[in-house]
mmCIF file of C-alpha atoms in Angstrom:
data_model
loop_
_atom_site.group_PDB
_atom_site.id
_atom_site.type_symbol
_atom_site.label_atom_id
_atom_site.label_comp_id
_atom_site.label_asym_id
_atom_site.label_seq_id
_atom_site.Cartn_x
_atom_site.Cartn_y
_atom_site.Cartn_z
ATOM 1 C CA MET A 225 21.019 -3.434 -16.605
ATOM 2 C CA LEU A 226 19.115 -0.821 -18.485
ATOM 3 C CA ARG A 227 18.071 -3.206 -20.683
ATOM 4 C CA VAL A 228 15.670 -4.887 -18.154
ATOM 5 C CA ILE A 229 15.217 -1.526 -16.033
ATOM 6 C CA VAL A 230 14.277 -0.127 -20.152
ATOM 7 C CA ARG A 231 11.963 -3.200 -20.921
ATOM 8 C CA ARG A 232 9.958 -2.888 -17.384
ATOM 9 C CA LEU A 233 9.170 0.293 -17.086
ATOM 10 C CA LEU A 234 8.554 -0.285 -20.617
ATOM 11 C CA GLN A 235 5.633 -2.794 -19.125
ATOM 12 C CA LEU A 236 4.938 -0.261 -17.177
ATOM 13 C CA VAL A 237 3.210 2.014 -19.447
ATOM 14 C CA VAL A 238 1.893 -0.266 -22.032
ATOM 15 C CA THR A 239 0.044 -1.978 -17.620
ATOM 16 C CA LEU A 240 -1.270 2.038 -16.847
ATOM 17 C CA ILE A 241 -2.498 2.056 -20.428
ATOM 18 C CA ALA A 242 -5.148 -0.687 -20.051
ATOM 19 C CA LEU A 243 -6.312 -0.576 -16.397
ATOM 20 C CA SER A 244 -7.204 3.566 -17.313
ATOM 21 C CA ALA A 245 -8.930 2.076 -20.229
ATOM 22 C CA LEU A 246 -10.853 -0.521 -17.342
ATOM 23 C CA ILE A 247 -11.275 1.722 -15.024
ATOM 24 C CA PHE A 248 -12.332 4.043 -16.802
ATOM 25 C CA VAL A 249 -14.956 2.575 -19.166
ATOM 26 C CA TRP A 250 -16.496 0.309 -15.673
ATOM 27 C CA LEU A 251 -17.008 3.605 -14.194
ATOM 28 C CA ARG A 252 -18.863 5.030 -17.267
ATOM 29 C CA ASN A 253 -21.358 1.736 -17.105
ATOM 30 C CA LEU A 254 -22.007 1.809 -13.556
ATOM 31 C CA PRO A 255 -25.257 1.951 -12.555
ATOM 32 C CA GLY A 256 -26.714 6.268 -12.526
ATOM 33 C CA GLY A 257 -23.456 6.991 -14.128
ATOM 34 C CA PRO A 258 -21.225 10.317 -13.832
ATOM 35 C CA VAL A 259 -24.139 12.533 -15.570
ATOM 36 C CA GLU A 260 -27.326 10.619 -12.400
ATOM 37 C CA ALA A 261 -24.791 11.368 -10.382
ATOM 38 C CA LEU A 262 -23.866 15.318 -10.503
ATOM 39 C CA LEU A 263 -27.991 16.221 -11.719
ATOM 40 C CA GLY A 264 -29.367 14.206 -8.372
ATOM 41 C CA GLU A 265 -32.795 14.437 -8.131
ATOM 42 C CA ARG A 266 -33.279 17.283 -10.677
ATOM 43 C CA ALA A 267 -32.479 14.564 -13.508
ATOM 44 C CA THR A 268 -34.840 15.791 -16.224
ATOM 45 C CA PRO A 269 -34.310 14.122 -19.987
ATOM 46 C CA GLU A 270 -33.703 17.742 -21.223
ATOM 47 C CA ARG A 271 -31.099 18.219 -18.969
ATOM 48 C CA ARG A 272 -29.602 15.103 -18.977
ATOM 49 C CA ALA A 273 -29.063 15.386 -22.847
ATOM 50 C CA LEU A 274 -27.208 18.249 -22.440
ATOM 51 C CA LEU A 275 -25.270 17.339 -20.003
ATOM 52 C CA ILE A 276 -24.688 14.154 -21.724
ATOM 53 C CA LYS A 277 -23.169 16.916 -24.754
ATOM 54 C CA ALA A 278 -21.036 19.409 -22.377
ATOM 55 C CA LEU A 279 -18.801 16.154 -20.442
ATOM 56 C CA GLY A 280 -19.128 14.448 -24.104
ATOM 57 C CA TYR A 281 -20.234 12.196 -22.747
ATOM 58 C CA ASP A 282 -22.574 11.253 -26.686
ATOM 59 C CA GLN A 283 -18.669 10.750 -28.167
ATOM 60 C CA PRO A 284 -17.496 6.986 -29.553
ATOM 61 C CA ILE A 285 -15.548 5.930 -26.434
ATOM 62 C CA LEU A 286 -12.528 5.990 -28.187
ATOM 63 C CA VAL A 287 -13.175 9.443 -29.232
ATOM 64 C CA GLN A 288 -13.933 9.863 -25.228
ATOM 65 C CA TYR A 289 -10.743 8.440 -23.887
ATOM 66 C CA GLY A 290 -8.538 9.821 -25.500
ATOM 67 C CA LYS A 291 -10.000 13.237 -24.093
ATOM 68 C CA PHE A 292 -9.542 11.831 -20.493
ATOM 69 C CA MET A 293 -6.292 10.342 -21.698
ATOM 70 C CA GLN A 294 -5.156 13.863 -22.894
ATOM 71 C CA ARG A 295 -6.119 15.565 -19.091
ATOM 72 C CA VAL A 296 -5.191 13.165 -17.053
ATOM 73 C CA LEU A 297 -1.596 12.710 -18.517
ATOM 74 C CA THR A 298 -1.568 17.675 -18.239
ATOM 75 C CA GLY A 299 -2.240 16.886 -14.173
ATOM 76 C CA ASP A 300 -6.305 17.531 -15.212
ATOM 77 C CA LEU A 301 -9.134 15.322 -12.915
ATOM 78 C CA GLY A 302 -11.519 16.859 -13.403
ATOM 79 C CA ASN A 303 -13.500 17.691 -10.971
ATOM 80 C CA SER A 304 -15.411 16.869 -7.574
ATOM 81 C CA ILE A 305 -18.594 15.993 -7.603
ATOM 82 C CA ARG A 306 -19.799 16.752 -3.415
ATOM 83 C CA THR A 307 -17.164 19.793 -3.091
ATOM 84 C CA GLY A 308 -16.604 21.132 -6.509
ATOM 85 C CA ASP A 309 -12.830 21.040 -5.638
ATOM 86 C CA PRO A 310 -10.190 20.551 -8.485
ATOM 87 C CA VAL A 311 -9.972 16.225 -8.710
ATOM 88 C CA THR A 312 -5.651 16.797 -7.608
ATOM 89 C CA ASP A 313 -6.594 18.774 -4.782
ATOM 90 C CA VAL A 314 -8.313 16.530 -2.805
ATOM 91 C CA ILE A 315 -6.506 13.343 -2.924
ATOM 92 C CA ALA A 316 -2.789 16.014 -2.686
ATOM 93 C CA ARG A 317 -5.357 16.396 0.914
ATOM 94 C CA ALA A 318 -5.672 12.759 1.153
ATOM 95 C CA PHE A 319 -2.629 10.950 -0.211
ATOM 96 C CA PRO A 320 0.308 11.688 2.750
ATOM 97 C CA ALA A 321 -2.436 10.448 5.492
ATOM 98 C CA THR A 322 -2.805 6.988 3.190
ATOM 99 C CA ILE A 323 1.323 6.880 2.399
ATOM 100 C CA GLU A 324 1.993 7.688 5.823
ATOM 101 C CA LEU A 325 0.556 4.455 7.226
ATOM 102 C CA ALA A 326 1.256 2.184 4.845
ATOM 103 C CA ILE A 327 4.807 3.179 5.254
ATOM 104 C CA ALA A 328 4.996 2.301 8.316
ATOM 105 C CA ALA A 329 2.957 -0.203 8.714
ATOM 106 C CA MET A 330 4.899 -2.180 6.095
ATOM 107 C CA ILE A 331 8.657 -1.178 8.422
ATOM 108 C CA ILE A 332 6.966 -3.006 10.556
ATOM 109 C CA ALA A 333 4.935 -6.226 9.147
ATOM 110 C CA VAL A 334 9.138 -6.192 7.352
ATOM 111 C CA GLY A 335 11.102 -5.474 9.954
ATOM 112 C CA LEU A 336 9.867 -8.128 12.226
ATOM 113 C CA GLY A 337 8.532 -10.911 9.723
ATOM 114 C CA VAL A 338 12.028 -11.020 7.816
ATOM 115 C CA PRO A 339 14.122 -11.603 11.080
ATOM 116 C CA LEU A 340 11.136 -13.933 12.779
ATOM 117 C CA GLY A 341 10.819 -16.091 9.443
ATOM 118 C CA TYR A 342 14.688 -16.642 9.365
ATOM 119 C CA LEU A 343 14.319 -17.484 13.673
ATOM 120 C CA ALA A 344 11.319 -20.217 12.762
ATOM 121 C CA ALA A 345 12.779 -21.719 10.144
ATOM 122 C CA ARG A 346 16.553 -21.983 11.839
ATOM 123 C CA TYR A 347 14.892 -22.823 15.255
ATOM 124 C CA ARG A 348 12.252 -25.051 13.033
ATOM 125 C CA GLY A 349 10.155 -27.658 15.864
ATOM 126 C CA ARG A 350 10.766 -25.921 18.612
ATOM 127 C CA LEU A 351 8.821 -24.288 20.908
ATOM 128 C CA LEU A 352 9.487 -20.586 18.890
ATOM 129 C CA ASP A 353 8.918 -21.811 15.471
ATOM 130 C CA ASN A 354 5.499 -22.821 16.781
ATOM 131 C CA LEU A 355 4.682 -19.507 18.850
ATOM 132 C CA THR A 356 6.200 -18.330 15.557
ATOM 133 C CA ILE A 357 2.631 -20.231 13.251
ATOM 134 C CA ALA A 358 -0.074 -20.006 15.037
ATOM 135 C CA GLY A 359 1.103 -16.613 15.643
ATOM 136 C CA THR A 360 1.113 -15.870 11.721
ATOM 137 C CA LEU A 361 -2.670 -18.126 11.759
ATOM 138 C CA LEU A 362 -3.353 -16.070 13.762
ATOM 139 C CA GLY A 363 -2.943 -12.833 12.720
ATOM 140 C CA ILE A 364 -4.010 -14.192 8.785
ATOM 141 C CA SER A 365 -7.795 -15.158 10.105
ATOM 142 C CA ILE A 366 -8.671 -12.388 12.004
ATOM 143 C CA PRO A 367 -9.745 -8.988 9.323
ATOM 144 C CA ILE A 368 -8.637 -6.241 9.906
ATOM 145 C CA PHE A 369 -11.451 -4.034 11.256
ATOM 146 C CA PHE A 370 -12.440 -6.709 14.436
ATOM 147 C CA LEU A 371 -8.724 -6.254 15.147
ATOM 148 C CA GLY A 372 -9.351 -2.692 14.833
ATOM 149 C CA TYR A 373 -11.536 -2.087 16.970
ATOM 150 C CA LEU A 374 -10.277 -4.527 19.412
ATOM 151 C CA LEU A 375 -7.036 -2.567 19.960
ATOM 152 C CA LYS A 376 -9.351 0.290 19.962
ATOM 153 C CA ASP A 377 -11.387 -0.680 23.483
ATOM 154 C CA VAL A 378 -8.458 -1.866 24.535
ATOM 155 C CA LEU A 379 -5.032 0.013 24.517
ATOM 156 C CA THR A 380 -7.414 3.236 24.387
ATOM 157 C CA GLN A 381 -10.785 3.391 26.503
ATOM 158 C CA ASP A 382 -9.810 0.374 28.754
ATOM 159 C CA ILE A 383 -5.295 1.654 29.905
ATOM 160 C CA HIS A 384 -5.007 4.844 27.606
ATOM 161 C CA TRP A 385 -1.981 3.532 25.613
ATOM 162 C CA PHE A 386 -2.687 5.785 22.763
ATOM 163 C CA PRO A 387 -4.885 7.935 21.394
ATOM 164 C CA PRO A 388 -7.715 6.875 19.759
ATOM 165 C CA SER A 389 -7.729 8.375 16.581
ATOM 166 C CA GLY A 390 -7.071 11.720 14.106
ATOM 167 C CA ARG A 391 -4.069 11.492 13.408
ATOM 168 C CA ILE A 392 -1.842 14.279 15.621
ATOM 169 C CA SER A 393 -3.953 15.749 19.180
ATOM 170 C CA THR A 394 -6.339 18.677 18.788
ATOM 171 C CA GLY A 395 -4.296 22.423 19.804
ATOM 172 C CA MET A 396 -1.073 19.835 18.693
ATOM 173 C CA ASP A 397 0.784 22.942 16.811
ATOM 174 C CA ASN A 398 1.866 21.460 12.751
ATOM 175 C CA THR A 399 3.689 22.955 10.184
ATOM 176 C CA SER A 400 3.055 21.347 6.751
ATOM 177 C CA VAL A 401 4.873 20.743 4.447
ATOM 178 C CA THR A 402 4.869 17.289 3.117
ATOM 179 C CA GLY A 403 1.486 16.668 3.986
ATOM 180 C CA PHE A 404 3.725 13.292 6.072
ATOM 181 C CA TYR A 405 3.099 14.971 9.990
ATOM 182 C CA VAL A 406 5.926 13.073 11.221
ATOM 183 C CA LEU A 407 8.479 13.943 9.029
ATOM 184 C CA ASP A 408 6.980 17.921 8.658
ATOM 185 C CA GLY A 409 7.782 17.819 12.622
ATOM 186 C CA LEU A 410 11.337 17.089 11.932
ATOM 187 C CA LEU A 411 11.141 19.051 8.978
ATOM 188 C CA THR A 412 10.165 21.777 11.380
ATOM 189 C CA ARG A 413 11.825 20.927 13.790
ATOM 190 C CA GLU A 414 8.360 20.537 16.246
ATOM 191 C CA PHE A 415 9.460 17.910 17.997
ATOM 192 C CA ASP A 416 6.224 17.550 20.199
ATOM 193 C CA ALA A 417 3.731 17.541 17.125
ATOM 194 C CA SER A 418 6.227 14.616 15.224
ATOM 195 C CA ALA A 419 6.590 12.933 18.529
ATOM 196 C CA ASP A 420 2.665 13.111 18.855
ATOM 197 C CA ALA A 421 2.504 12.107 15.484
ATOM 198 C CA LEU A 422 3.812 9.107 15.724
ATOM 199 C CA TRP A 423 2.112 7.847 18.609
ATOM 200 C CA HIS A 424 -0.872 8.280 16.991
ATOM 201 C CA LEU A 425 0.512 6.736 14.199
ATOM 202 C CA ILE A 426 1.707 3.024 15.958
ATOM 203 C CA LEU A 427 -2.286 1.789 17.168
ATOM 204 C CA PRO A 428 -3.351 1.775 13.331
ATOM 205 C CA ALA A 429 0.552 0.402 11.717
ATOM 206 C CA VAL A 430 0.224 -1.801 13.909
ATOM 207 C CA THR A 431 -3.885 -2.779 12.905
ATOM 208 C CA LEU A 432 -2.157 -2.676 9.773
ATOM 209 C CA ALA A 433 0.041 -4.354 9.457
ATOM 210 C CA THR A 434 -0.930 -7.471 10.708
ATOM 211 C CA ILE A 435 -1.460 -9.565 7.615
ATOM 212 C CA PRO A 436 1.897 -8.445 5.468
ATOM 213 C CA LEU A 437 3.209 -9.560 8.841
ATOM 214 C CA ALA A 438 1.923 -13.279 9.198
ATOM 215 C CA VAL A 439 1.943 -13.676 4.608
ATOM 216 C CA ILE A 440 6.021 -12.333 5.485
ATOM 217 C CA VAL A 441 7.177 -14.581 8.539
ATOM 218 C CA ARG A 442 5.884 -17.202 6.741
ATOM 219 C CA ILE A 443 7.284 -16.634 2.995
ATOM 220 C CA THR A 444 10.583 -15.466 4.966
ATOM 221 C CA ARG A 445 10.511 -19.134 6.672
ATOM 222 C CA ALA A 446 9.624 -21.734 4.448
ATOM 223 C CA SER A 447 12.670 -19.449 1.465
ATOM 224 C CA VAL A 448 14.570 -19.747 3.836
ATOM 225 C CA LEU A 449 13.724 -23.623 5.012
ATOM 226 C CA ASP A 450 14.667 -24.305 1.514
ATOM 227 C CA VAL A 451 18.226 -22.418 0.880
ATOM 228 C CA LEU A 452 18.469 -24.339 4.026
ATOM 229 C CA ASN A 453 19.021 -27.761 3.001
ATOM 230 C CA GLU A 454 21.448 -26.345 -0.069
ATOM 231 C CA ASP A 455 24.994 -27.525 -0.845
ATOM 232 C CA TYR A 456 26.449 -24.581 -0.963
ATOM 233 C CA VAL A 457 25.287 -24.599 2.567
ATOM 234 C CA ARG A 458 26.640 -27.431 3.455
ATOM 235 C CA THR A 459 30.036 -26.460 2.014
ATOM 236 C CA ALA A 460 29.971 -23.253 3.528
ATOM 237 C CA GLU A 461 29.882 -24.773 7.364
ATOM 238 C CA ALA A 462 32.866 -27.558 6.245
ATOM 239 C CA LYS A 463 35.235 -24.718 4.980
ATOM 240 C CA GLY A 464 34.574 -23.750 8.892
ATOM 241 C CA LEU A 465 32.905 -20.174 7.530
ATOM 242 C CA ARG A 466 31.837 -17.903 10.250
ATOM 243 C CA HIS A 467 27.944 -18.130 10.797
ATOM 244 C CA ARG A 468 27.780 -14.555 10.487
ATOM 245 C CA THR A 469 29.010 -14.817 7.321
ATOM 246 C CA ILE A 470 26.487 -17.956 6.240
ATOM 247 C CA ARG A 471 23.854 -16.903 7.774
ATOM 248 C CA GLY A 472 24.036 -13.522 5.570
ATOM 249 C CA ARG A 473 26.205 -14.388 2.304
ATOM 250 C CA HIS A 474 24.503 -18.043 1.572
ATOM 251 C CA ILE A 475 21.049 -17.933 3.517
ATOM 252 C CA LEU A 476 19.373 -14.570 3.712
ATOM 253 C CA ARG A 477 20.088 -13.527 1.099
ATOM 254 C CA ASN A 478 19.550 -16.606 -1.173
ATOM 255 C CA ALA A 479 15.983 -16.852 0.078
ATOM 256 C CA LEU A 480 15.470 -12.713 0.279
ATOM 257 C CA LEU A 481 13.772 -13.171 -3.780
ATOM 258 C CA PRO A 482 10.538 -14.525 -2.961
ATOM 259 C CA VAL A 483 10.467 -12.906 0.511
ATOM 260 C CA VAL A 484 10.904 -9.181 -1.604
ATOM 261 C CA THR A 485 8.397 -10.291 -4.380
ATOM 262 C CA THR A 486 5.873 -10.986 -1.261
ATOM 263 C CA ILE A 487 6.739 -7.480 -0.199
ATOM 264 C CA GLY A 488 5.227 -6.173 -3.237
ATOM 265 C CA LEU A 489 2.447 -8.255 -3.831
ATOM 266 C CA GLN A 490 1.552 -6.630 0.227
ATOM 267 C CA THR A 491 2.360 -3.019 -0.453
ATOM 268 C CA GLY A 492 -1.950 -4.054 -2.693
ATOM 269 C CA ALA A 493 -3.107 -5.270 -0.131
ATOM 270 C CA LEU A 494 -2.062 -1.996 2.735
ATOM 271 C CA LEU A 495 -3.559 -0.113 0.194
ATOM 272 C CA SER A 496 -6.897 -2.217 0.568
ATOM 273 C CA GLY A 497 -6.103 -2.699 3.982
ATOM 274 C CA ALA A 498 -6.229 1.083 4.736
ATOM 275 C CA VAL A 499 -9.614 1.441 4.486
ATOM 276 C CA LEU A 500 -10.756 -0.412 7.422
ATOM 277 C CA THR A 501 -8.030 1.026 9.404
ATOM 278 C CA GLU A 502 -8.593 4.865 8.503
ATOM 279 C CA LYS A 503 -12.793 4.360 8.840
ATOM 280 C CA VAL A 504 -11.800 2.984 12.581
ATOM 281 C CA TYR A 505 -8.900 5.151 13.281
ATOM 282 C CA ASN A 506 -10.673 8.307 11.654
ATOM 283 C CA TRP A 507 -7.577 9.382 10.473
ATOM 284 C CA GLY A 508 -8.692 11.295 6.937
ATOM 285 C CA GLY A 509 -6.363 9.547 4.330
ATOM 286 C CA LEU A 510 -7.266 8.241 0.766
ATOM 287 C CA GLY A 511 -9.176 5.716 2.624
ATOM 288 C CA THR A 512 -12.153 7.768 4.198
ATOM 289 C CA LEU A 513 -12.492 9.624 1.024
ATOM 290 C CA ILE A 514 -12.462 6.060 -1.237
ATOM 291 C CA THR A 515 -15.756 5.392 1.868
ATOM 292 C CA ASP A 516 -16.875 9.205 1.014
ATOM 293 C CA SER A 517 -16.810 9.390 -2.144
ATOM 294 C CA ILE A 518 -19.173 6.521 -3.059
ATOM 295 C CA SER A 519 -21.719 6.702 0.004
ATOM 296 C CA GLY A 520 -21.320 10.170 -0.444
ATOM 297 C CA GLY A 521 -23.126 11.179 -3.762
ATOM 298 C CA ARG A 522 -21.253 9.094 -5.804
ATOM 299 C CA ASP A 523 -17.911 10.730 -6.058
ATOM 300 C CA TYR A 524 -17.294 8.902 -10.149
ATOM 301 C CA PRO A 525 -13.973 11.984 -10.115
ATOM 302 C CA VAL A 526 -12.356 11.366 -7.770
ATOM 303 C CA LEU A 527 -13.424 8.145 -8.074
ATOM 304 C CA GLN A 528 -11.644 6.772 -10.919
ATOM 305 C CA ALA A 529 -8.115 8.790 -9.546
ATOM 306 C CA ILE A 530 -8.701 6.904 -6.296
ATOM 307 C CA ILE A 531 -8.018 3.564 -8.180
ATOM 308 C CA LEU A 532 -5.383 5.236 -11.189
ATOM 309 C CA LEU A 533 -3.181 6.669 -8.367
ATOM 310 C CA ALA A 534 -3.393 3.634 -6.376
ATOM 311 C CA ALA A 535 -2.253 1.062 -9.167
ATOM 312 C CA LEU A 536 0.350 3.632 -9.743
ATOM 313 C CA VAL A 537 1.263 3.044 -7.366
ATOM 314 C CA PHE A 538 1.248 -0.143 -6.749
ATOM 315 C CA VAL A 539 2.711 -0.703 -10.172
ATOM 316 C CA LEU A 540 5.540 0.771 -9.352
ATOM 317 C CA VAL A 541 6.664 -0.376 -6.259
ATOM 318 C CA ASN A 542 7.133 -3.878 -7.742
ATOM 319 C CA LEU A 543 8.899 -1.703 -10.781
ATOM 320 C CA LEU A 544 11.528 -1.151 -8.293
ATOM 321 C CA VAL A 545 11.152 -5.112 -6.442
ATOM 322 C CA ASP A 546 11.513 -6.479 -9.731
ATOM 323 C CA LEU A 547 14.899 -4.305 -10.606
ATOM 324 C CA SER A 548 16.174 -4.803 -7.000
ATOM 325 C CA TYR A 549 15.703 -9.203 -8.208
ATOM 326 C CA ALA A 550 19.359 -7.551 -10.053
ATOM 327 C CA PHE A 551 21.637 -6.014 -6.559
ATOM 328 C CA ILE A 552 19.880 -9.448 -4.919
ATOM 329 C CA ASP A 553 21.011 -12.608 -7.513
ATOM 330 C CA PRO A 554 23.618 -11.736 -9.858
ATOM 331 C CA ARG A 555 22.076 -14.732 -12.274
ATOM 332 C CA VAL A 556 19.270 -11.932 -12.291
ATOM 333 C CA ARG A 557 21.262 -9.564 -14.286
ATOM 334 C CA VAL A 558 23.510 -11.680 -16.656
ATOM 335 C CA ARG A 559 19.705 -12.998 -17.659
#
């Protein structure tokens, strides 16, 4: 098991180095580039030459990349072009909002997707199975931004069940400890603030969870159907084992490997879908920061940091997925 962990960690480091190199080269070769973004309309040839030398862009690309990685490892990601604030501070203000939204969406997707997929497989060909298949097709085919505006219009404007936007109501006292508003309210015993933050979180989380939910349902259904036809399941039934034991130990556990893989892959979809969801609900997370950084003056340091952070989160989640295989299926430990 330790050998598997070390191997995965080494792969993680190599992956992050490769991604950082690609991001570094890509952003410096975009039309305009950081120099033009910093100078704006004042970009005369003389100013441009001075800034290129000051930023070290006249040095060989490998030297630039080495200095960039040195700064990254010390936590220095530069300053925002738009605001002048350190990039780490800008990211720290927006990161908890996106993670809170992504975690809530994944809880909904997994909490509903796995049971629905199992029940659809168990009652294959019946009404529940047909409704589940139709619902997943609908969930996958509807664009997130359209569903977001639809739910927002119906549930916030017409029947007023949920707040229309934001993370917490105006005037609500909330002492920020972690940046996760629901958790902060619980930690500081401001339960009204925690409940209000949760109420604001439900609708964006449901919107963001639709596609991962549909995918998890379909993968779970297909995986459970494969396992139901295995000899060891029929043997367990023939031995007269309890249905609860058969479902938990023989069916669900053996069907979980592709489901867990899907959950890890859908994390990337959540991070990309958060851009549209946050825009619809004015959420104020990394998705909003990305759109502001692109449309508000090509804030390359912030964009570079967000892409690196998203890659790091995605790689770490999939590392946890790989490690979970050994606990779900002991045969992985043997191999």
